[in-house]
Amino acid sequence: MKIKDYQPSDKATLFLRITDCQFRKTTANNEYASMLGFDGVDLIEVKIWSLNDEIKEKLKNGEIYELSGTMKDYQGKMQFNVKDVRVVGEDEVDRSKYYSSAKIPPIKLKALINEYIDKISNLIIKNIVITILNDYEEQYYIHPAAVIMHHNYISGLAYHVYTMLRLSDAYLEQYPYLNKDLVYGGIILHDIGKLIELSDEKSMEYTKRGKLLGHIPMASNIIFEAASKLGVNDSEEALVLQHIILSHHGFLEYGSPKEPAIAEAALIFMLDYTDSRMAALEKEIENTEKGEYTDNISAFERKSFYRPKI
Amino acid sequence: MKIKDYQPSDKATLFLRITDCQFRKTTANNEYASMLGFDGVDLIEVKIWSLNDEIKEKLKNGEIYELSGTMKDYQGKMQFNVKDVRVVGEDEVDRSKYYSSAKIPPIKLKALINEYIDKISNLIIKNIVITILNDYEEQYYIHPAAVIMHHNYISGLAYHVYTMLRLSDAYLEQYPYLNKDLVYGGIILHDIGKLIELSDEKSMEYTKRGKLLGHIPMASNIIFEAASKLGVNDSEEALVLQHIILSHHGFLEYGSPKEPAIAEAALIFMLDYTDSRMAALEKEIENTEKGEYTDNISAFERKSFYRPKI
Amino acid sequence: MKIKDYQPSDKATLFLRITDCQFRKTTANNEYASMLGFDGVDLIEVKIWSLNDEIKEKLKNGEIYELSGTMKDYQGKMQFNVKDVRVVGEDEVDRSKYYSSAKIPPIKLKALINEYIDKISNLIIKNIVITILNDYEEQYYIHPAAVIMHHNYISGLAYHVYTMLRLSDAYLEQYPYLNKDLVYGGIILHDIGKLIELSDEKSMEYTKRGKLLGHIPMASNIIFEAASKLGVNDSEEALVLQHIILSHHGFLEYGSPKEPAIAEAALIFMLDYTDSRMAALEKEIENTEKGEYTDNISAFERKSFYRPKI
Amino acid sequence: MKIKDYQPSDKATLFLRITDCQFRKTTANNEYASMLGFDGVDLIEVKIWSLNDEIKEKLKNGEIYELSGTMKDYQGKMQFNVKDVRVVGEDEVDRSKYYSSAKIPPIKLKALINEYIDKISNLIIKNIVITILNDYEEQYYIHPAAVIMHHNYISGLAYHVYTMLRLSDAYLEQYPYLNKDLVYGGIILHDIGKLIELSDEKSMEYTKRGKLLGHIPMASNIIFEAASKLGVNDSEEALVLQHIILSHHGFLEYGSPKEPAIAEAALIFMLDYTDSRMAALEKEIENTEKGEYTDNISAFERKSFYRPKI
Amino acid sequence: MKIKDYQPSDKATLFLRITDCQFRKTTANNEYASMLGFDGVDLIEVKIWSLNDEIKEKLKNGEIYELSGTMKDYQGKMQFNVKDVRVVGEDEVDRSKYYSSAKIPPIKLKALINEYIDKISNLIIKNIVITILNDYEEQYYIHPAAVIMHHNYISGLAYHVYTMLRLSDAYLEQYPYLNKDLVYGGIILHDIGKLIELSDEKSMEYTKRGKLLGHIPMASNIIFEAASKLGVNDSEEALVLQHIILSHHGFLEYGSPKEPAIAEAALIFMLDYTDSRMAALEKEIENTEKGEYTDNISAFERKSFYRPKI
Amino acid sequence: MKIKDYQPSDKATLFLRITDCQFRKTTANNEYASMLGFDGVDLIEVKIWSLNDEIKEKLKNGEIYELSGTMKDYQGKMQFNVKDVRVVGEDEVDRSKYYSSAKIPPIKLKALINEYIDKISNLIIKNIVITILNDYEEQYYIHPAAVIMHHNYISGLAYHVYTMLRLSDAYLEQYPYLNKDLVYGGIILHDIGKLIELSDEKSMEYTKRGKLLGHIPMASNIIFEAASKLGVNDSEEALVLQHIILSHHGFLEYGSPKEPAIAEAALIFMLDYTDSRMAALEKEIENTEKGEYTDNISAFERKSFYRPKI
């Protein structure tokens, strides 16, 4: 049985990988656990109201459990209220089914992104990029780009970077006034702070550092540190790469402490904006039949889209 | 002598093509004329305070005049206060220098856009596009896309369409869930209402219809009319093309009466947003030396951009 | 037993006319039905979680059913979770009680509105109005003006138009600079697009066209088409009527692609704004005792009003 | 010679009534005077840069002077830079031409408003209204309603009240659930605070009290005081009248400390909103020829309106 | 058993003091009661769905009841759905535990605030303050400052005033250009309208006057009345004190009909803003362990704060 | 002669220190210079329209020149249009009069701030603070805090820090739950990025780094670097200090990439907000007589304040 086989009020037992698990208190001071459960196909919100120390110790983000409880609905959002939690043995389930991944495997993504790095001719930019990717080699190609919004799967971040690089080629051809090295370097590094903001590719939760500092200022620190190590902190290149990172959300109210003030930063903001939304739509459109509406989509302020019958 | 040779307080005589010419009244009820003057390189704001009927009859948007008067500055915006207006004889100046054009000539743009029309396999979409382009054949390939913001030159509209088509190919390759026919058809028609909103490629002023209806609702009428003529007004294709036109400014507050609710509409909004801004930046970056700041750019809320020394 | 006789957790069986029925999926991919149920007095939100093909085929917007299930509350909003759905025989209930109507019957509304049409002296405006009302004769006098917000009953649209016409007379008397023909014509046509945006006077759901195009651009098409048919598409009258329709929500962020730029358009926006709110208040105030507060009112951003003890 | 006979750079001598006269300092600490000048037809902005004590003592809001100086333009706003100021003798000009008035004389306005007071049947409301109008009898029928926005002339306030009363009758007829006494009483008192916020019908400047307290809280005090005097401060009537005054700007951001929470308050807000805008439009439309655009209108965020050729 | 001992779905019986009790109707027209329950430590939302006249008569804001029913959760907010209501005998519970109070007892607060009044040297300000505090002597030192946001306990208002007075001393020392008398007087009176806006220190509900007028305009009336009584209504002091009250929420959209326009008003706005938020944080931080997050805090738009491990 | 002795149209010769000097182009592509000039008492906007290479080489921010030209006014803002620029000899003027300073000399500020550093008991915080202040020792005590808004004079930054430290003591006493070390450390470092954002205490212009990165992200880098050097980058202290810096503008739209999420960060935001505004008011109130209005104040969105006659 899978999530989609249950309806509100049903008793249910499901194998679920949990992510974004948090211990909170109700307004009346009772502790409970709130998390997302993934059955390999669908996501469901999971709550454990009667939380005790035994259960708390069992729960680890990114792990698979057999959960039993009752289904409820909240205005069309299904919720799984769990009473029992059982750790699942190593061979009990086909674990690979519980971790979705980018369409391209990490090793291939690495090769494809390296081709772009090879094309960077400015040595300062190239060295900053290589230095940082070496430091974060293990995570860069397997990390997700987000918990919920878009590219929220294994290698989501590198896949998003690779897509943006490919799309940027169309703009570079059309607008030769753009500096190719800055565009490639900026895209490769723009979300580097997410390696620290989100725990890891399996558990996908916000870290404490992530919540208090945010991925944009942390990325600024990473570039600052790499540039210092290379002795190029006063270079125009290090300055401009930092500007690209700081401004890539486009507007102050989206969390960028600076708005784009160089052309390449403006392009990267718009590419990131467009690619993240087209990717979020992709997932929903593919699950929707022609002539029907999609679910509400987080990346579009929870609006629903129509798939035309054409 | 050209615009850039004068400074505030200088007496000046210039050959200028005028656009966006309007007769207004001051708060104290005096009539004056306000327009833009173009010397083939730079634009300047022109005012004629002592307006009489003789001068009013002479002034025609898009024509070239010899204007004499005094330069003034308004907080860094130069203004040319004109006393005398002389009509310029046919051979007195090299007229072609006063009308800037897209990088690709109209006939070539027509061929390139036709290649995309050929690729549309859905016959309803294809027929609507062909019907409308036939109706507006004379203007489509020479019209500007705007008075000031971006692509404000001869063939600006078709050039903008062609650029968007090329950029869309990168997205279609990356996101095969998108319907190619809708994307191509939507891009080709998205700004069709501007053929009515803006007078013509030489005078470039807002028409009365344009000011009262706006290019988006007029484009909706154009598609409605073409689809009626073809007897396909109830088709999914006509419906969805209209939706794309109505939503291509992305948000209600930008003048779209509907926000994008199909994936292709979302893409066209973002492509239009990105291309118009990258084109506006192109013009400014090319006129700015490395290490310097550009002028304030209308398409970016009058912010100035820095051109890095890389 | 009626809606108001039940409290949360009660089992209930009710005869309800359903409207705005939609099939959706929960975030966990289960299909369910969401609709409004009307017992002749009160409205209640209805959900059917265990949806199967048999039930789906039975459900038709605007029809009356005997529904059985359990009452729940959501923060003070009652919700009826239905398990069983039975089609109601033709004579089982007094059907007229399930369809509320305007205070004035359609035939009388038609006569009253015709009196205003007779007063239009400009022939172009008069012909456009008559042409359109002939085309939509069957629906115009029985259609509702909205699903929830205001005038959401049989003949709601025509009743709203008639009220606005009467109120406009007070303004026309006070402000003789206003063009009476434009005011009357504009009011009669301002919501004409709702005949297509909302299905029909019984089912009252948003149509696909309505959701993708919106009633304002569709009304613009209707006027464009009528004016074309009459050969007056280039007339000042057709232009200005279209402007009135396009701007009658007053502000871009309310879905008007143009803001009012002629005096009659400004008046019609304000009359529409005022009348829709006074009508929404009327319904609530009449159901509230002096010294008490009304329910939250959708048309006032869900604020509650006090009815003074005077 | 009148204002409209001069153009920028002209030397000019004009007889002007001055209003809204203020002594300010430039950013560089020089004192200057800024005021509006009215020649009986048009308004012009007047500045006196070389201000000395002699001139300062001469200048009185509401008085007529012979002013000499030079015309300048600021982006289409004419400005009169004055060097010399001469006090005008009693019989030198026809003073009545310099003070524009409502279409109905004060004595007639008083009679008309009294008819409405007679129709108020609730004695508490009636007594509060009568008490306050007795206290402010001298000013109420001659005061303007604003300095610039709308009804900015002698008796403007009472004329605005009378218009609103007449318009309210159309709503009272249509919506009998409304309490007539509250509507009449609320309209008559809604702008009573302006008698203190604006100096008097000739000088029309904001008073110090007006600038620090605003007309809405001062009106609240006036009603509170009258109700106290009558011993009805705890009555429902006094409470609700105060609520109407406090909420008649409709939204917090427009300066209402409370938003309308009774139906009559909602109506008065919308009537005031509509009437003030229709009156502002009236003045401009009457000065604009058919087929032309009006000046920018303060009451519509400085937008220009088109007067159709119908 | 206390609130924190229960979890969703549990049957529960609790002794609770109720506040903010309101009788409402569901959208489906059933009457129910909504209130807050306090067990001496925690607050919980309480609903009584099956409301009858017997229960309605029993319920009084500020009283203690034994309530029985079932616990539910709403997205992490606990809700107590009550079936039975029993009035609690005088000696059944230790009543003092159900009414939380400021850290300083009323009599001491009175003495401390009086010390500040003694320091006011301007006699008009001093007399206005003394007159008003005499009129409201009984309530001033025991009233709460709010229902939920901050200082929502016995003597909360006077405690908040006293804290602001102490903090203001630091600013007065740093910025001697400030008028000490205005600062002290303004602080003491700034929230005086809450004595009428909120019922009393035990029941803590919004009064009808409070809901229709708001505490800011009522405070303006109170000062107006006191100044009238003292014959100083035209004094600069009465004017400026009223301005301070009217502007102390800082911005129109926060309910101030005027924004601060004297330095002392600006300071009092910022002191009030800061102190209310620091007090709201105090309560939450003290209930949160180091390294943990607080509950969502109303005064910070329901954001949660982190308590560092330092 | 000083600035205040001149009026619009006067020829003038002045000794001025220039700051914020920028070379720009008019919309018509002419280069000009824009700067502020300070005569020891007042500031004036200076423009040099006829800019040549000789003048460009002479102009250095922070230097004193003898400038000759003509006075103009822009809506009450005086502007000095300069034709001639002469470098001033070392002894020609009393240079100290052209550089305004904080009320406390740098050496004394250093001692006072050091007393606060001594009170920090947490060694990690203390070491981070000391390390950074050692690195920036030369600038920290003489740098201004802003170009225009507040504390825009020699030692303005350190004086602002010292004031905030003193004010914080009042809050620490009132709210003992706050961590004193974090409050002191956070205040001392909050504006450290301005040492790089603004050139130096004499020239006071935004640096290129400042314009592209902003002082908040640069401060984050400084703390990151100091913590790395000390080997405490993973400490709670370094994390929380960075959070304080990143959030001290309070809201995303004010340029903070994170909003305050610990109590000490919330306090520092509000202290900074309050102190910067009270300091901006101080300067204006002291230059305004009782009963008069101040100039428009940048820090209060260019509003004018009234100084009461008390």
PDB file of N, CA, C and O in Angstrom, chain E residues 188-216:
ATOM      1  N   ILE E 188       3.380  58.463  30.240  1.00  0.00           N
ATOM      2  CA  ILE E 188       2.377  58.099  31.244  1.00  0.00           C
ATOM      3  C   ILE E 188       0.981  58.015  30.625  1.00  0.00           C
ATOM      4  O   ILE E 188       0.178  57.165  30.998  1.00  0.00           O
ATOM      5  N   LEU E 189       0.715  58.875  29.640  1.00  0.00           N
ATOM      6  CA  LEU E 189      -0.634  58.915  29.061  1.00  0.00           C
ATOM      7  C   LEU E 189      -0.794  58.123  27.770  1.00  0.00           C
ATOM      8  O   LEU E 189      -1.915  57.952  27.290  1.00  0.00           O
ATOM      9  N   HIS E 190       0.302  57.606  27.187  1.00  0.00           N
ATOM     10  CA  HIS E 190       0.210  57.134  25.793  1.00  0.00           C
ATOM     11  C   HIS E 190      -0.819  56.020  25.615  1.00  0.00           C
ATOM     12  O   HIS E 190      -1.473  55.944  24.591  1.00  0.00           O
ATOM     13  N   ASP E 191      -0.968  55.134  26.602  1.00  0.00           N
ATOM     14  CA  ASP E 191      -1.885  54.008  26.440  1.00  0.00           C
ATOM     15  C   ASP E 191      -3.152  54.152  27.288  1.00  0.00           C
ATOM     16  O   ASP E 191      -3.862  53.174  27.512  1.00  0.00           O
ATOM     17  N   ILE E 192      -3.441  55.374  27.724  1.00  0.00           N
ATOM     18  CA  ILE E 192      -4.555  55.588  28.658  1.00  0.00           C
ATOM     19  C   ILE E 192      -5.877  55.101  28.053  1.00  0.00           C
ATOM     20  O   ILE E 192      -6.767  54.634  28.768  1.00  0.00           O
ATOM     21  N   GLY E 193      -5.991  55.159  26.722  1.00  0.00           N
ATOM     22  CA  GLY E 193      -7.227  54.719  26.068  1.00  0.00           C
ATOM     23  C   GLY E 193      -7.488  53.232  26.252  1.00  0.00           C
ATOM     24  O   GLY E 193      -8.623  52.769  26.090  1.00  0.00           O
ATOM     25  N   LYS E 194      -6.444  52.475  26.601  1.00  0.00           N
ATOM     26  CA  LYS E 194      -6.648  51.035  26.798  1.00  0.00           C
ATOM     27  C   LYS E 194      -7.496  50.735  28.027  1.00  0.00           C
ATOM     28  O   LYS E 194      -8.062  49.648  28.130  1.00  0.00           O
ATOM     29  N   LEU E 195      -7.600  51.702  28.947  1.00  0.00           N
ATOM     30  CA  LEU E 195      -8.476  51.499  30.106  1.00  0.00           C
ATOM     31  C   LEU E 195      -9.925  51.364  29.644  1.00  0.00           C
ATOM     32  O   LEU E 195     -10.754  50.778  30.328  1.00  0.00           O
ATOM     33  N   ILE E 196     -10.229  51.913  28.476  1.00  0.00           N
ATOM     34  CA  ILE E 196     -11.588  51.800  27.940  1.00  0.00           C
ATOM     35  C   ILE E 196     -11.644  50.736  26.848  1.00  0.00           C
ATOM     36  O   ILE E 196     -12.648  50.069  26.668  1.00  0.00           O
ATOM     37  N   GLU E 197     -10.556  50.550  26.139  1.00  0.00           N
ATOM     38  CA  GLU E 197     -10.545  49.589  25.038  1.00  0.00           C
ATOM     39  C   GLU E 197     -10.640  48.146  25.559  1.00  0.00           C
ATOM     40  O   GLU E 197     -11.288  47.304  24.939  1.00  0.00           O
ATOM     41  N   LEU E 198      -9.968  47.876  26.672  1.00  0.00           N
ATOM     42  CA  LEU E 198     -10.014  46.535  27.254  1.00  0.00           C
ATOM     43  C   LEU E 198     -10.869  46.585  28.503  1.00  0.00           C
ATOM     44  O   LEU E 198     -10.726  47.504  29.315  1.00  0.00           O
ATOM     45  N   SER E 199     -11.753  45.604  28.680  1.00  0.00           N
ATOM     46  CA  SER E 199     -12.729  45.637  29.759  1.00  0.00           C
ATOM     47  C   SER E 199     -12.112  45.858  31.145  1.00  0.00           C
ATOM     48  O   SER E 199     -12.201  46.929  31.703  1.00  0.00           O
ATOM     49  N   ASP E 200     -11.447  44.853  31.724  1.00  0.00           N
ATOM     50  CA  ASP E 200     -10.810  45.067  33.017  1.00  0.00           C
ATOM     51  C   ASP E 200      -9.705  44.057  33.200  1.00  0.00           C
ATOM     52  O   ASP E 200      -9.463  43.208  32.356  1.00  0.00           O
ATOM     53  N   GLU E 201      -9.017  44.149  34.289  1.00  0.00           N
ATOM     54  CA  GLU E 201      -7.781  43.392  34.462  1.00  0.00           C
ATOM     55  C   GLU E 201      -8.035  41.890  34.569  1.00  0.00           C
ATOM     56  O   GLU E 201      -7.133  41.096  34.411  1.00  0.00           O
ATOM     57  N   LYS E 202      -9.282  41.474  34.843  1.00  0.00           N
ATOM     58  CA  LYS E 202      -9.551  40.043  34.946  1.00  0.00           C
ATOM     59  C   LYS E 202     -10.103  39.460  33.658  1.00  0.00           C
ATOM     60  O   LYS E 202      -9.693  38.406  33.215  1.00  0.00           O
ATOM     61  N   SER E 203     -11.054  40.139  33.051  1.00  0.00           N
ATOM     62  CA  SER E 203     -11.706  39.530  31.889  1.00  0.00           C
ATOM     63  C   SER E 203     -10.948  39.792  30.585  1.00  0.00           C
ATOM     64  O   SER E 203     -10.955  38.970  29.694  1.00  0.00           O
ATOM     65  N   MET E 204     -10.308  40.914  30.510  1.00  0.00           N
ATOM     66  CA  MET E 204      -9.453  41.207  29.365  1.00  0.00           C
ATOM     67  C   MET E 204     -10.105  40.928  28.020  1.00  0.00           C
ATOM     68  O   MET E 204      -9.636  40.100  27.259  1.00  0.00           O
ATOM     69  N   GLU E 205     -11.201  41.582  27.752  1.00  0.00           N
ATOM     70  CA  GLU E 205     -11.764  41.466  26.407  1.00  0.00           C
ATOM     71  C   GLU E 205     -11.908  42.869  25.821  1.00  0.00           C
ATOM     72  O   GLU E 205     -11.956  43.858  26.541  1.00  0.00           O
ATOM     73  N   TYR E 206     -11.993  42.929  24.496  1.00  0.00           N
ATOM     74  CA  TYR E 206     -12.206  44.218  23.853  1.00  0.00           C
ATOM     75  C   TYR E 206     -13.637  44.658  24.098  1.00  0.00           C
ATOM     76  O   TYR E 206     -14.588  43.897  23.919  1.00  0.00           O
ATOM     77  N   THR E 207     -13.814  45.909  24.501  1.00  0.00           N
ATOM     78  CA  THR E 207     -15.157  46.456  24.694  1.00  0.00           C
ATOM     79  C   THR E 207     -15.731  46.896  23.347  1.00  0.00           C
ATOM     80  O   THR E 207     -15.013  47.048  22.375  1.00  0.00           O
ATOM     81  N   LYS E 208     -17.037  47.117  23.319  1.00  0.00           N
ATOM     82  CA  LYS E 208     -17.657  47.610  22.083  1.00  0.00           C
ATOM     83  C   LYS E 208     -17.062  48.960  21.700  1.00  0.00           C
ATOM     84  O   LYS E 208     -16.693  49.167  20.543  1.00  0.00           O
ATOM     85  N   ARG E 209     -16.958  49.889  22.642  1.00  0.00           N
ATOM     86  CA  ARG E 209     -16.300  51.170  22.382  1.00  0.00           C
ATOM     87  C   ARG E 209     -14.909  50.950  21.812  1.00  0.00           C
ATOM     88  O   ARG E 209     -14.484  51.619  20.882  1.00  0.00           O
ATOM     89  N   GLY E 210     -14.177  50.033  22.435  1.00  0.00           N
ATOM     90  CA  GLY E 210     -12.816  49.758  22.004  1.00  0.00           C
ATOM     91  C   GLY E 210     -12.773  49.311  20.565  1.00  0.00           C
ATOM     92  O   GLY E 210     -11.926  49.756  19.782  1.00  0.00           O
ATOM     93  N   LYS E 211     -13.715  48.420  20.212  1.00  0.00           N
ATOM     94  CA  LYS E 211     -13.691  47.899  18.855  1.00  0.00           C
ATOM     95  C   LYS E 211     -14.079  48.958  17.827  1.00  0.00           C
ATOM     96  O   LYS E 211     -13.577  48.975  16.717  1.00  0.00           O
ATOM     97  N   LEU E 212     -14.995  49.853  18.196  1.00  0.00           N
ATOM     98  CA  LEU E 212     -15.474  50.839  17.216  1.00  0.00           C
ATOM     99  C   LEU E 212     -14.629  52.118  17.176  1.00  0.00           C
ATOM    100  O   LEU E 212     -14.597  52.807  16.165  1.00  0.00           O
ATOM    101  N   LEU E 213     -13.978  52.446  18.295  1.00  0.00           N
ATOM    102  CA  LEU E 213     -13.218  53.702  18.298  1.00  0.00           C
ATOM    103  C   LEU E 213     -11.711  53.490  18.376  1.00  0.00           C
ATOM    104  O   LEU E 213     -10.943  54.252  17.775  1.00  0.00           O
ATOM    105  N   GLY E 214     -11.267  52.464  19.104  1.00  0.00           N
ATOM    106  CA  GLY E 214      -9.829  52.248  19.233  1.00  0.00           C
ATOM    107  C   GLY E 214      -9.251  53.066  20.364  1.00  0.00           C
ATOM    108  O   GLY E 214      -9.755  54.135  20.697  1.00  0.00           O
ATOM    109  N   HIS E 215      -8.156  52.588  20.945  1.00  0.00           N
ATOM    110  CA  HIS E 215      -7.649  53.268  22.143  1.00  0.00           C
ATOM    111  C   HIS E 215      -7.004  54.614  21.818  1.00  0.00           C
ATOM    112  O   HIS E 215      -6.983  55.508  22.657  1.00  0.00           O
ATOM    113  N   ILE E 216      -6.515  54.789  20.598  1.00  0.00           N
ATOM    114  CA  ILE E 216      -5.840  56.057  20.301  1.00  0.00           C
ATOM    115  C   ILE E 216      -6.822  57.224  20.239  1.00  0.00           C
ATOM    116  O   ILE E 216      -6.624  58.232  20.931  1.00  0.00           O
TER     117      ILE E 216
END
